[in-house]
Short mmCIF file of C-alpha atoms in Angstrom, two decimals:
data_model
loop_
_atom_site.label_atom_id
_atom_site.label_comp_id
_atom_site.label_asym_id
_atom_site.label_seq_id
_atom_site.Cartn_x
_atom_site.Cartn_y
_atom_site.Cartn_z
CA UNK A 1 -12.85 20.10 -22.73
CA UNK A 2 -10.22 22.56 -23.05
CA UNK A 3 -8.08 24.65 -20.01
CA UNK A 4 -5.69 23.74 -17.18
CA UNK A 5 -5.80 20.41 -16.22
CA UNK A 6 -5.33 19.50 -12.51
CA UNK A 7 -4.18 16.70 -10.74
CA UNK A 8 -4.64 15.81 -6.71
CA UNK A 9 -1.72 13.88 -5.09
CA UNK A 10 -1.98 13.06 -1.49
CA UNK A 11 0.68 10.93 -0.31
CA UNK A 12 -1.27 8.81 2.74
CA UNK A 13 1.34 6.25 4.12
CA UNK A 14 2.27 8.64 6.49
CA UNK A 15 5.98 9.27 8.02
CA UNK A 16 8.83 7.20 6.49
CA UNK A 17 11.68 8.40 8.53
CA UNK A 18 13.26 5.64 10.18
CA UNK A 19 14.08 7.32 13.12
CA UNK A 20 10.86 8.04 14.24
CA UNK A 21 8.85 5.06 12.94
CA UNK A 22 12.25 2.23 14.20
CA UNK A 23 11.45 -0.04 11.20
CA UNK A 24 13.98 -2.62 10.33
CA UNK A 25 14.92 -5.27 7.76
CA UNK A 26 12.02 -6.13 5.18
CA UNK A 27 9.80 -2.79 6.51
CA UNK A 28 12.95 -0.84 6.29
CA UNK A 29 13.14 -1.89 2.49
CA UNK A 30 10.03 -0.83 1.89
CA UNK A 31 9.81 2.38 3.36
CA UNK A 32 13.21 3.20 1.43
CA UNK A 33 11.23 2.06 -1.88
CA UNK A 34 8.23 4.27 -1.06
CA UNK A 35 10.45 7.13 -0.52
CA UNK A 36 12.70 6.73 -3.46
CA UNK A 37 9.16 6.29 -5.78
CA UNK A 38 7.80 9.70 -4.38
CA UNK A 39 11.36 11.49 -5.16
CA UNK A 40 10.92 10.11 -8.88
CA UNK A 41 7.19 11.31 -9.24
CA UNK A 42 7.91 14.18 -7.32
CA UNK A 43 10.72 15.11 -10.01
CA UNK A 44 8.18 14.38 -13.10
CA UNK A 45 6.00 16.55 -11.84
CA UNK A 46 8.20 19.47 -11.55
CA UNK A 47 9.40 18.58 -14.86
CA UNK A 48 6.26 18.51 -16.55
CA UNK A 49 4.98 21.66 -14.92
CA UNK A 50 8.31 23.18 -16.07
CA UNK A 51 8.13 22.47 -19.71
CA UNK A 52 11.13 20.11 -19.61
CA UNK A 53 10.69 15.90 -20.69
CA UNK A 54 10.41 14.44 -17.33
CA UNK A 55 12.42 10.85 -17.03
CA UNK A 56 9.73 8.20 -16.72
CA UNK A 57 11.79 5.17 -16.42
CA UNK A 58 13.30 5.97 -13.22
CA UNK A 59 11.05 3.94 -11.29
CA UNK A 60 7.50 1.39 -11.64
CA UNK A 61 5.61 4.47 -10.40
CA UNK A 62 6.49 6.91 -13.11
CA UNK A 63 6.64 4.04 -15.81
CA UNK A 64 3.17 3.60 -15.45
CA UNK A 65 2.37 7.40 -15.36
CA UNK A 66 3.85 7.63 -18.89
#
């Protein structure tokens, strides 16, 4: 199969911003790490769709993508 190939990313853990959601400590942490992961992908995307060599080893996320 030959042609454009798509790919559907919907990001579904909802609002990370810690001033609305008031996490703290260990959920804080994890929120940061979601955020920080989506930057990463976010940036291999636009990369890839660019023609450029995306940096995969920035995070777990885009390690696996590779």
């Amino acid at each position: 199969m030959e042609g454009d190939k798509n790919i559907l990313l919907v990001d579904l853990a909802g609002s990370e911003r810690v001033d609305k959601t008031g996490v703290e400590g260990k959920e804080l942490l994890e929120a940061k790490a979601i955020n920080k992961s989506l930057l990463f992908l976010n940036k291999v995307i636009i990369d890839l769709n660019s023609g450029s060599n995306p940096c995969f080893s920035n995070c777990r996320l885009t390690k696996i993508l590779r």
